[in-house]
């Protein structure tokens, strides 16, 4: 029952159950082509032939415009006056008359179809007094306001989630930085160049051309991992031999090794440095001057060969 008008109705499925028939049978009966059936439902007892013709003209060629009280993809609710017509059909007019439909039609006829449905839905006629347009507009505005409020809350929540994700991402990066031990030769070159200055990738010409990692006014430095110490010593020895006739001959030739090293290994490396007259620097841990590429791909070892 609609509160604002008191109009009542039954779903097509409930109608079929009330008449004691299959839903499909009722749906076939309610097809728009059965115009005479719908026309009979629009007249009232005592209507003249002229009045029936007028009603037929208003209806056109299909079911009445008000046949359904509610019509959505989910449910079809037939208006009470047409429900009465359907009960009457299956009670007295159908080829296969239904006792259930007759009982329901008799009960509804005694009290009135609409009144019976209103009683079933516990409808109070006073409700209709409060359902004017201004009330409906107020309710509509409240719904719109509530929807806007919910949308704003969703936007605020999304913003908070974005900020939370940024914070988590930053914390992860900070944690990675704090627990990270660099493994890239380029990272240590950058770090050492930041302290010493000079020129990176200094080119050495000659029969065995190559590049010294760092060249300053006083030093020539080759950077390598501890496990590549032989390459470091060999390259730096070759560069010094090639630069012996140049202004670089009297510079300090240094080897900078990074990575884990034992005490016994350190002793051997120091002996080699003394024998070759090289300066030896060993740096195991470093967190400043970390290259971003290495930080993002710290599991990959970037081996750079000169």
mmCIF file of C-alpha atoms in Angstrom:
data_model
loop_
_atom_site.group_PDB
_atom_site.id
_atom_site.type_symbol
_atom_site.label_atom_id
_atom_site.label_comp_id
_atom_site.label_asym_id
_atom_site.label_seq_id
_atom_site.Cartn_x
_atom_site.Cartn_y
_atom_site.Cartn_z
ATOM 1 C CA UNK A 1 0.000 0.000 0.000
ATOM 2 C CA UNK A 2 1.289 3.455 -0.959
ATOM 3 C CA UNK A 3 1.296 5.762 2.035
ATOM 4 C CA UNK A 4 0.592 8.939 0.105
ATOM 5 C CA UNK A 5 -2.485 7.678 -1.795
ATOM 6 C CA UNK A 6 -3.688 4.516 -0.072
ATOM 7 C CA UNK A 7 -3.564 2.640 -3.394
ATOM 8 C CA UNK A 8 -2.811 -1.033 -2.945
ATOM 9 C CA UNK A 9 -1.723 -3.914 -5.100
ATOM 10 C CA UNK A 10 -0.300 -7.414 -5.309
ATOM 11 C CA UNK A 11 2.739 -8.706 -7.117
ATOM 12 C CA UNK A 12 2.104 -10.883 -10.168
ATOM 13 C CA UNK A 13 3.593 -13.839 -8.336
ATOM 14 C CA UNK A 14 1.291 -13.313 -5.317
ATOM 15 C CA UNK A 15 -1.697 -12.988 -7.660
ATOM 16 C CA UNK A 16 -0.857 -16.307 -9.284
ATOM 17 C CA UNK A 17 -0.557 -17.966 -5.862
ATOM 18 C CA UNK A 18 -3.850 -16.390 -4.743
ATOM 19 C CA UNK A 19 -5.659 -17.687 -7.804
ATOM 20 C CA UNK A 20 -4.097 -21.134 -7.542
ATOM 21 C CA UNK A 21 -2.502 -21.000 -10.985
ATOM 22 C CA UNK A 22 0.988 -21.091 -12.465
ATOM 23 C CA UNK A 23 2.836 -17.798 -12.802
ATOM 24 C CA UNK A 24 3.374 -18.408 -16.517
ATOM 25 C CA UNK A 25 -0.375 -18.807 -17.097
ATOM 26 C CA UNK A 26 -1.097 -15.451 -15.474
ATOM 27 C CA UNK A 27 1.674 -13.747 -17.415
ATOM 28 C CA UNK A 28 0.138 -15.011 -20.668
ATOM 29 C CA UNK A 29 -3.267 -13.678 -19.619
ATOM 30 C CA UNK A 30 -1.798 -10.252 -18.894
ATOM 31 C CA UNK A 31 -0.275 -9.817 -22.342
ATOM 32 C CA UNK A 32 -1.285 -6.504 -23.895
ATOM 33 C CA UNK A 33 -3.063 -8.183 -26.798
ATOM 34 C CA UNK A 34 -5.861 -9.239 -24.450
ATOM 35 C CA UNK A 35 -7.422 -5.784 -24.654
ATOM 36 C CA UNK A 36 -10.988 -6.917 -23.932
ATOM 37 C CA UNK A 37 -9.882 -8.452 -20.652
ATOM 38 C CA UNK A 38 -8.272 -5.195 -19.528
ATOM 39 C CA UNK A 39 -11.294 -3.194 -20.694
ATOM 40 C CA UNK A 40 -13.624 -5.186 -18.502
ATOM 41 C CA UNK A 41 -11.488 -4.338 -15.529
ATOM 42 C CA UNK A 42 -11.887 -0.573 -16.041
ATOM 43 C CA UNK A 43 -15.657 -0.432 -15.877
ATOM 44 C CA UNK A 44 -17.765 -0.192 -12.762
ATOM 45 C CA UNK A 45 -21.080 -1.856 -12.125
ATOM 46 C CA UNK A 46 -23.844 0.260 -13.676
ATOM 47 C CA UNK A 47 -21.630 1.912 -16.311
ATOM 48 C CA UNK A 48 -23.430 2.555 -19.583
ATOM 49 C CA UNK A 49 -22.246 1.264 -22.968
ATOM 50 C CA UNK A 50 -21.253 4.820 -23.901
ATOM 51 C CA UNK A 51 -19.089 5.099 -20.775
ATOM 52 C CA UNK A 52 -17.400 1.795 -21.586
ATOM 53 C CA UNK A 53 -16.641 2.997 -25.107
ATOM 54 C CA UNK A 54 -15.136 6.199 -23.704
ATOM 55 C CA UNK A 55 -12.980 4.110 -21.377
ATOM 56 C CA UNK A 56 -11.875 1.932 -24.293
ATOM 57 C CA UNK A 57 -10.912 5.000 -26.320
ATOM 58 C CA UNK A 58 -8.799 6.317 -23.450
ATOM 59 C CA UNK A 59 -7.013 3.015 -23.079
ATOM 60 C CA UNK A 60 -5.921 2.781 -26.694
ATOM 61 C CA UNK A 61 -4.721 -0.663 -27.760
ATOM 62 C CA UNK A 62 -2.956 -1.891 -24.637
ATOM 63 C CA UNK A 63 -3.408 -2.398 -20.907
ATOM 64 C CA UNK A 64 -4.407 0.668 -18.830
ATOM 65 C CA UNK A 65 -1.627 3.118 -18.005
ATOM 66 C CA UNK A 66 -2.272 2.608 -14.298
ATOM 67 C CA UNK A 67 -2.408 -1.202 -14.487
ATOM 68 C CA UNK A 68 0.765 -1.566 -12.431
ATOM 69 C CA UNK A 69 1.093 0.195 -9.103
ATOM 70 C CA UNK A 70 4.823 -0.535 -9.226
ATOM 71 C CA UNK A 71 6.761 -1.705 -12.275
ATOM 72 C CA UNK A 72 10.498 -2.313 -12.035
ATOM 73 C CA UNK A 73 12.804 -4.966 -13.529
ATOM 74 C CA UNK A 74 12.642 -6.735 -10.157
ATOM 75 C CA UNK A 75 8.886 -6.664 -9.441
ATOM 76 C CA UNK A 76 5.499 -5.936 -11.065
ATOM 77 C CA UNK A 77 2.714 -4.959 -8.618
ATOM 78 C CA UNK A 78 -0.804 -4.944 -10.106
ATOM 79 C CA UNK A 79 -3.207 -2.200 -8.893
ATOM 80 C CA UNK A 80 -5.982 -3.425 -6.572
ATOM 81 C CA UNK A 81 -8.888 -2.797 -8.960
ATOM 82 C CA UNK A 82 -7.231 -4.997 -11.587
ATOM 83 C CA UNK A 83 -6.388 -7.635 -8.974
ATOM 84 C CA UNK A 84 -10.151 -7.932 -8.313
ATOM 85 C CA UNK A 85 -10.745 -8.388 -12.032
ATOM 86 C CA UNK A 86 -8.199 -11.230 -12.186
ATOM 87 C CA UNK A 87 -9.698 -12.996 -9.147
ATOM 88 C CA UNK A 88 -13.146 -12.753 -10.724
ATOM 89 C CA UNK A 89 -11.876 -14.200 -14.003
ATOM 90 C CA UNK A 90 -10.316 -17.287 -12.462
ATOM 91 C CA UNK A 91 -13.226 -17.729 -10.023
ATOM 92 C CA UNK A 92 -16.116 -17.606 -12.535
ATOM 93 C CA UNK A 93 -15.002 -17.021 -16.153
ATOM 94 C CA UNK A 94 -11.993 -19.219 -16.807
ATOM 95 C CA UNK A 95 -12.455 -22.602 -18.509
ATOM 96 C CA UNK A 96 -10.773 -24.128 -15.480
ATOM 97 C CA UNK A 97 -12.363 -22.319 -12.530
ATOM 98 C CA UNK A 98 -10.278 -22.143 -9.353
ATOM 99 C CA UNK A 99 -11.812 -22.611 -5.926
ATOM 100 C CA UNK A 100 -8.940 -20.687 -4.318
ATOM 101 C CA UNK A 101 -9.586 -17.676 -6.571
ATOM 102 C CA UNK A 102 -13.345 -17.834 -5.768
ATOM 103 C CA UNK A 103 -12.687 -17.826 -2.009
ATOM 104 C CA UNK A 104 -10.327 -14.885 -2.265
ATOM 105 C CA UNK A 105 -12.701 -12.960 -4.545
ATOM 106 C CA UNK A 106 -15.589 -13.548 -2.136
ATOM 107 C CA UNK A 107 -13.553 -12.321 0.832
ATOM 108 C CA UNK A 108 -12.346 -9.240 -1.006
ATOM 109 C CA UNK A 109 -15.819 -8.480 -2.375
ATOM 110 C CA UNK A 110 -17.250 -8.519 1.147
ATOM 111 C CA UNK A 111 -14.839 -5.939 2.543
ATOM 112 C CA UNK A 112 -13.657 -4.246 -0.649
ATOM 113 C CA UNK A 113 -10.428 -5.149 -2.436
ATOM 114 C CA UNK A 114 -8.550 -1.999 -1.495
ATOM 115 C CA UNK A 115 -9.745 -2.051 2.114
ATOM 116 C CA UNK A 116 -8.729 -5.692 2.439
ATOM 117 C CA UNK A 117 -5.254 -5.016 1.104
ATOM 118 C CA UNK A 118 -4.839 -1.963 3.316
ATOM 119 C CA UNK A 119 -5.775 -4.072 6.325
ATOM 120 C CA UNK A 120 -3.250 -6.710 5.265
ATOM 121 C CA UNK A 121 -0.482 -4.114 4.993
ATOM 122 C CA UNK A 122 -1.629 -2.392 8.230
ATOM 123 C CA UNK A 123 -2.131 0.889 6.409
ATOM 124 C CA UNK A 124 -3.258 3.959 8.383
ATOM 125 C CA UNK A 125 -5.237 6.486 6.351
ATOM 126 C CA UNK A 126 -3.776 9.328 8.423
ATOM 127 C CA UNK A 127 -0.367 8.696 6.847
ATOM 128 C CA UNK A 128 -1.596 10.240 3.626
ATOM 129 C CA UNK A 129 -2.092 13.605 5.397
ATOM 130 C CA UNK A 130 1.645 13.922 5.900
ATOM 131 C CA UNK A 131 2.670 13.022 2.361
ATOM 132 C CA UNK A 132 2.502 16.321 0.563
ATOM 133 C CA UNK A 133 4.967 17.661 -2.007
ATOM 134 C CA UNK A 134 6.873 19.813 0.476
ATOM 135 C CA UNK A 135 7.475 16.806 2.702
ATOM 136 C CA UNK A 136 8.686 14.723 -0.221
ATOM 137 C CA UNK A 137 10.978 17.544 -1.369
ATOM 138 C CA UNK A 138 12.403 17.860 2.138
ATOM 139 C CA UNK A 139 13.083 14.126 2.261
ATOM 140 C CA UNK A 140 14.677 14.297 -1.185
ATOM 141 C CA UNK A 141 16.938 17.140 -0.081
ATOM 142 C CA UNK A 142 17.945 15.197 3.010
ATOM 143 C CA UNK A 143 18.850 12.212 0.868
ATOM 144 C CA UNK A 144 20.902 14.411 -1.470
ATOM 145 C CA UNK A 145 22.642 16.034 1.500
ATOM 146 C CA UNK A 146 23.415 12.644 3.012
ATOM 147 C CA UNK A 147 24.797 11.353 -0.295
ATOM 148 C CA UNK A 148 27.021 14.448 -0.618
ATOM 149 C CA UNK A 149 28.210 13.955 2.951
ATOM 150 C CA UNK A 150 29.069 10.308 2.252
ATOM 151 C CA UNK A 151 30.886 11.255 -0.965
ATOM 152 C CA UNK A 152 32.969 13.835 0.942
ATOM 153 C CA UNK A 153 33.820 11.243 3.572
ATOM 154 C CA UNK A 154 34.898 8.806 0.846
ATOM 155 C CA UNK A 155 37.128 11.470 -0.736
ATOM 156 C CA UNK A 156 38.624 12.263 2.678
ATOM 157 C CA UNK A 157 39.180 8.573 3.332
ATOM 158 C CA UNK A 158 40.837 8.121 -0.077
ATOM 159 C CA UNK A 159 43.115 11.104 0.657
ATOM 160 C CA UNK A 160 44.066 9.607 4.013
ATOM 161 C CA UNK A 161 44.828 6.260 2.356
ATOM 162 C CA UNK A 162 47.041 7.971 -0.233
ATOM 163 C CA UNK A 163 48.948 9.825 2.515
ATOM 164 C CA UNK A 164 49.231 6.592 4.477
ATOM 165 C CA UNK A 165 50.634 4.795 1.434
ATOM 166 C CA UNK A 166 53.160 7.619 0.922
ATOM 167 C CA UNK A 167 54.232 7.404 4.566
ATOM 168 C CA UNK A 168 54.592 3.608 4.388
ATOM 169 C CA UNK A 169 56.566 3.911 1.149
ATOM 170 C CA UNK A 170 58.909 6.476 2.723
ATOM 171 C CA UNK A 171 59.396 4.340 5.836
ATOM 172 C CA UNK A 172 60.193 1.314 3.670
ATOM 173 C CA UNK A 173 62.753 3.335 1.728
ATOM 174 C CA UNK A 174 64.282 4.727 4.935
ATOM 175 C CA UNK A 175 64.457 1.245 6.391
ATOM 176 C CA UNK A 176 66.054 -0.066 3.203
ATOM 177 C CA UNK A 177 68.612 2.714 3.402
ATOM 178 C CA UNK A 178 69.419 2.029 7.059
ATOM 179 C CA UNK A 179 69.895 -1.706 6.505
ATOM 180 C CA UNK A 180 71.534 -1.427 3.101
ATOM 181 C CA UNK A 181 75.150 -2.229 2.377
ATOM 182 C CA UNK A 182 76.061 -0.886 -1.074
ATOM 183 C CA UNK A 183 77.648 -3.273 -3.520
ATOM 184 C CA UNK A 184 78.131 -1.091 -6.581
ATOM 185 C CA UNK A 185 81.531 0.180 -7.638
ATOM 186 C CA UNK A 186 79.810 3.302 -8.993
ATOM 187 C CA UNK A 187 78.417 4.109 -5.528
ATOM 188 C CA UNK A 188 81.844 4.093 -3.934
ATOM 189 C CA UNK A 189 83.341 6.065 -6.811
ATOM 190 C CA UNK A 190 80.688 8.722 -6.254
ATOM 191 C CA UNK A 191 81.324 8.760 -2.521
ATOM 192 C CA UNK A 192 85.131 8.996 -2.892
ATOM 193 C CA UNK A 193 84.897 11.664 -5.604
ATOM 194 C CA UNK A 194 82.662 13.689 -3.261
ATOM 195 C CA UNK A 195 85.433 13.710 -0.670
ATOM 196 C CA UNK A 196 88.495 14.091 -2.930
ATOM 197 C CA UNK A 197 87.173 16.068 -5.877
ATOM 198 C CA UNK A 198 89.194 15.896 -9.105
ATOM 199 C CA UNK A 199 88.237 14.132 -12.327
ATOM 200 C CA UNK A 200 86.331 10.874 -12.693
ATOM 201 C CA UNK A 201 87.143 8.347 -15.430
ATOM 202 C CA UNK A 202 90.546 9.895 -16.218
ATOM 203 C CA UNK A 203 91.625 8.542 -19.611
ATOM 204 C CA UNK A 204 95.050 6.931 -19.968
ATOM 205 C CA UNK A 205 96.252 6.638 -23.570
ATOM 206 C CA UNK A 206 98.912 4.326 -24.944
ATOM 207 C CA UNK A 207 99.281 0.727 -26.025
ATOM 208 C CA UNK A 208 97.034 -0.416 -23.158
ATOM 209 C CA UNK A 209 94.459 2.391 -22.908
ATOM 210 C CA UNK A 210 92.103 2.599 -19.980
ATOM 211 C CA UNK A 211 90.506 4.883 -17.392
ATOM 212 C CA UNK A 212 91.537 5.581 -13.827
ATOM 213 C CA UNK A 213 88.455 5.989 -11.612
ATOM 214 C CA UNK A 214 89.570 9.256 -9.950
ATOM 215 C CA UNK A 215 92.399 11.655 -10.725
ATOM 216 C CA UNK A 216 93.232 14.634 -8.479
ATOM 217 C CA UNK A 217 96.198 16.998 -8.335
ATOM 218 C CA UNK A 218 97.893 14.648 -5.848
ATOM 219 C CA UNK A 219 96.321 11.214 -6.280
ATOM 220 C CA UNK A 220 95.378 8.568 -8.823
ATOM 221 C CA UNK A 221 92.717 6.248 -7.326
ATOM 222 C CA UNK A 222 91.352 2.907 -8.524
ATOM 223 C CA UNK A 223 88.149 1.613 -6.862
ATOM 224 C CA UNK A 224 87.330 -2.106 -6.697
ATOM 225 C CA UNK A 225 85.655 -4.747 -4.553
ATOM 226 C CA UNK A 226 87.897 -6.656 -2.164
ATOM 227 C CA UNK A 227 87.438 -9.849 -4.183
ATOM 228 C CA UNK A 228 88.755 -8.013 -7.273
ATOM 229 C CA UNK A 229 91.962 -6.859 -5.561
ATOM 230 C CA UNK A 230 94.175 -8.518 -8.186
ATOM 231 C CA UNK A 231 92.505 -6.543 -10.966
ATOM 232 C CA UNK A 232 92.876 -3.346 -8.925
ATOM 233 C CA UNK A 233 96.601 -3.880 -8.363
ATOM 234 C CA UNK A 234 97.208 -4.935 -11.954
ATOM 235 C CA UNK A 235 95.319 -2.005 -13.514
ATOM 236 C CA UNK A 236 96.904 0.607 -11.256
ATOM 237 C CA UNK A 237 100.399 -0.826 -11.877
ATOM 238 C CA UNK A 238 99.812 -0.616 -15.627
ATOM 239 C CA UNK A 239 98.526 2.970 -15.416
ATOM 240 C CA UNK A 240 101.551 4.087 -13.365
ATOM 241 C CA UNK A 241 103.899 2.490 -15.873
ATOM 242 C CA UNK A 242 102.176 4.299 -18.749
ATOM 243 C CA UNK A 243 102.223 7.656 -16.917
ATOM 244 C CA UNK A 244 105.883 7.433 -15.767
ATOM 245 C CA UNK A 245 106.971 10.002 -18.374
ATOM 246 C CA UNK A 246 104.165 12.432 -17.562
ATOM 247 C CA UNK A 247 103.365 14.989 -14.870
ATOM 248 C CA UNK A 248 101.425 12.280 -13.047
ATOM 249 C CA UNK A 249 104.453 10.130 -12.221
ATOM 250 C CA UNK A 250 104.990 11.541 -8.713
ATOM 251 C CA UNK A 251 101.370 11.354 -7.591
ATOM 252 C CA UNK A 252 100.187 8.977 -4.867
ATOM 253 C CA UNK A 253 98.710 5.872 -6.488
ATOM 254 C CA UNK A 254 95.909 4.551 -4.284
ATOM 255 C CA UNK A 255 93.712 1.488 -4.245
ATOM 256 C CA UNK A 256 90.318 1.816 -2.577
ATOM 257 C CA UNK A 257 88.783 -1.592 -1.767
ATOM 258 C CA UNK A 258 85.248 -2.097 -0.427
ATOM 259 C CA UNK A 259 83.505 -5.146 1.017
ATOM 260 C CA UNK A 260 84.090 -7.713 3.737
ATOM 261 C CA UNK A 261 87.663 -8.632 4.483
ATOM 262 C CA UNK A 262 89.270 -10.801 7.173
ATOM 263 C CA UNK A 263 92.332 -9.836 9.204
ATOM 264 C CA UNK A 264 94.492 -12.389 7.390
ATOM 265 C CA UNK A 265 93.347 -11.044 3.998
ATOM 266 C CA UNK A 266 94.065 -7.497 5.164
ATOM 267 C CA UNK A 267 97.647 -8.479 6.071
ATOM 268 C CA UNK A 268 98.264 -9.914 2.587
ATOM 269 C CA UNK A 269 96.783 -6.809 0.927
ATOM 270 C CA UNK A 270 98.998 -4.524 3.042
ATOM 271 C CA UNK A 271 102.091 -6.524 2.015
ATOM 272 C CA UNK A 272 101.139 -6.169 -1.655
ATOM 273 C CA UNK A 273 100.622 -2.428 -1.211
ATOM 274 C CA UNK A 274 104.080 -2.069 0.399
ATOM 275 C CA UNK A 275 105.721 -4.055 -2.389
ATOM 276 C CA UNK A 276 104.108 -1.969 -5.138
ATOM 277 C CA UNK A 277 104.333 1.316 -3.240
ATOM 278 C CA UNK A 278 100.586 1.788 -3.420
ATOM 279 C CA UNK A 279 98.405 3.447 -0.808
ATOM 280 C CA UNK A 280 95.723 0.958 0.396
ATOM 281 C CA UNK A 281 92.319 2.083 1.714
ATOM 282 C CA UNK A 282 89.688 -0.478 2.761
ATOM 283 C CA UNK A 283 86.099 0.646 3.405
ATOM 284 C CA UNK A 284 83.570 -2.039 4.393
ATOM 285 C CA UNK A 285 80.371 -0.147 5.190
ATOM 286 C CA UNK A 286 78.855 2.894 3.569
ATOM 287 C CA UNK A 287 75.368 4.448 3.678
ATOM 288 C CA UNK A 288 75.999 7.941 2.336
ATOM 289 C CA UNK A 289 76.383 8.727 -1.354
ATOM 290 C CA UNK A 290 74.271 5.702 -2.258
ATOM 291 C CA UNK A 291 73.277 5.636 -5.889
ATOM 292 C CA UNK A 292 69.467 5.529 -6.394
ATOM 293 C CA UNK A 293 69.729 2.901 -9.123
ATOM 294 C CA UNK A 294 71.666 0.611 -6.850
ATOM 295 C CA UNK A 295 69.263 1.214 -3.963
ATOM 296 C CA UNK A 296 66.286 0.203 -6.114
ATOM 297 C CA UNK A 297 68.082 -2.842 -7.455
ATOM 298 C CA UNK A 298 70.347 -3.684 -4.542
ATOM 299 C CA UNK A 299 70.096 -7.407 -5.197
ATOM 300 C CA UNK A 300 71.835 -7.000 -8.531
ATOM 301 C CA UNK A 301 75.624 -6.766 -8.539
ATOM 302 C CA UNK A 302 76.755 -4.256 -11.131
ATOM 303 C CA UNK A 303 80.223 -5.293 -12.205
ATOM 304 C CA UNK A 304 82.005 -2.542 -14.086
ATOM 305 C CA UNK A 305 85.138 -3.436 -16.018
ATOM 306 C CA UNK A 306 87.619 -0.759 -17.028
#
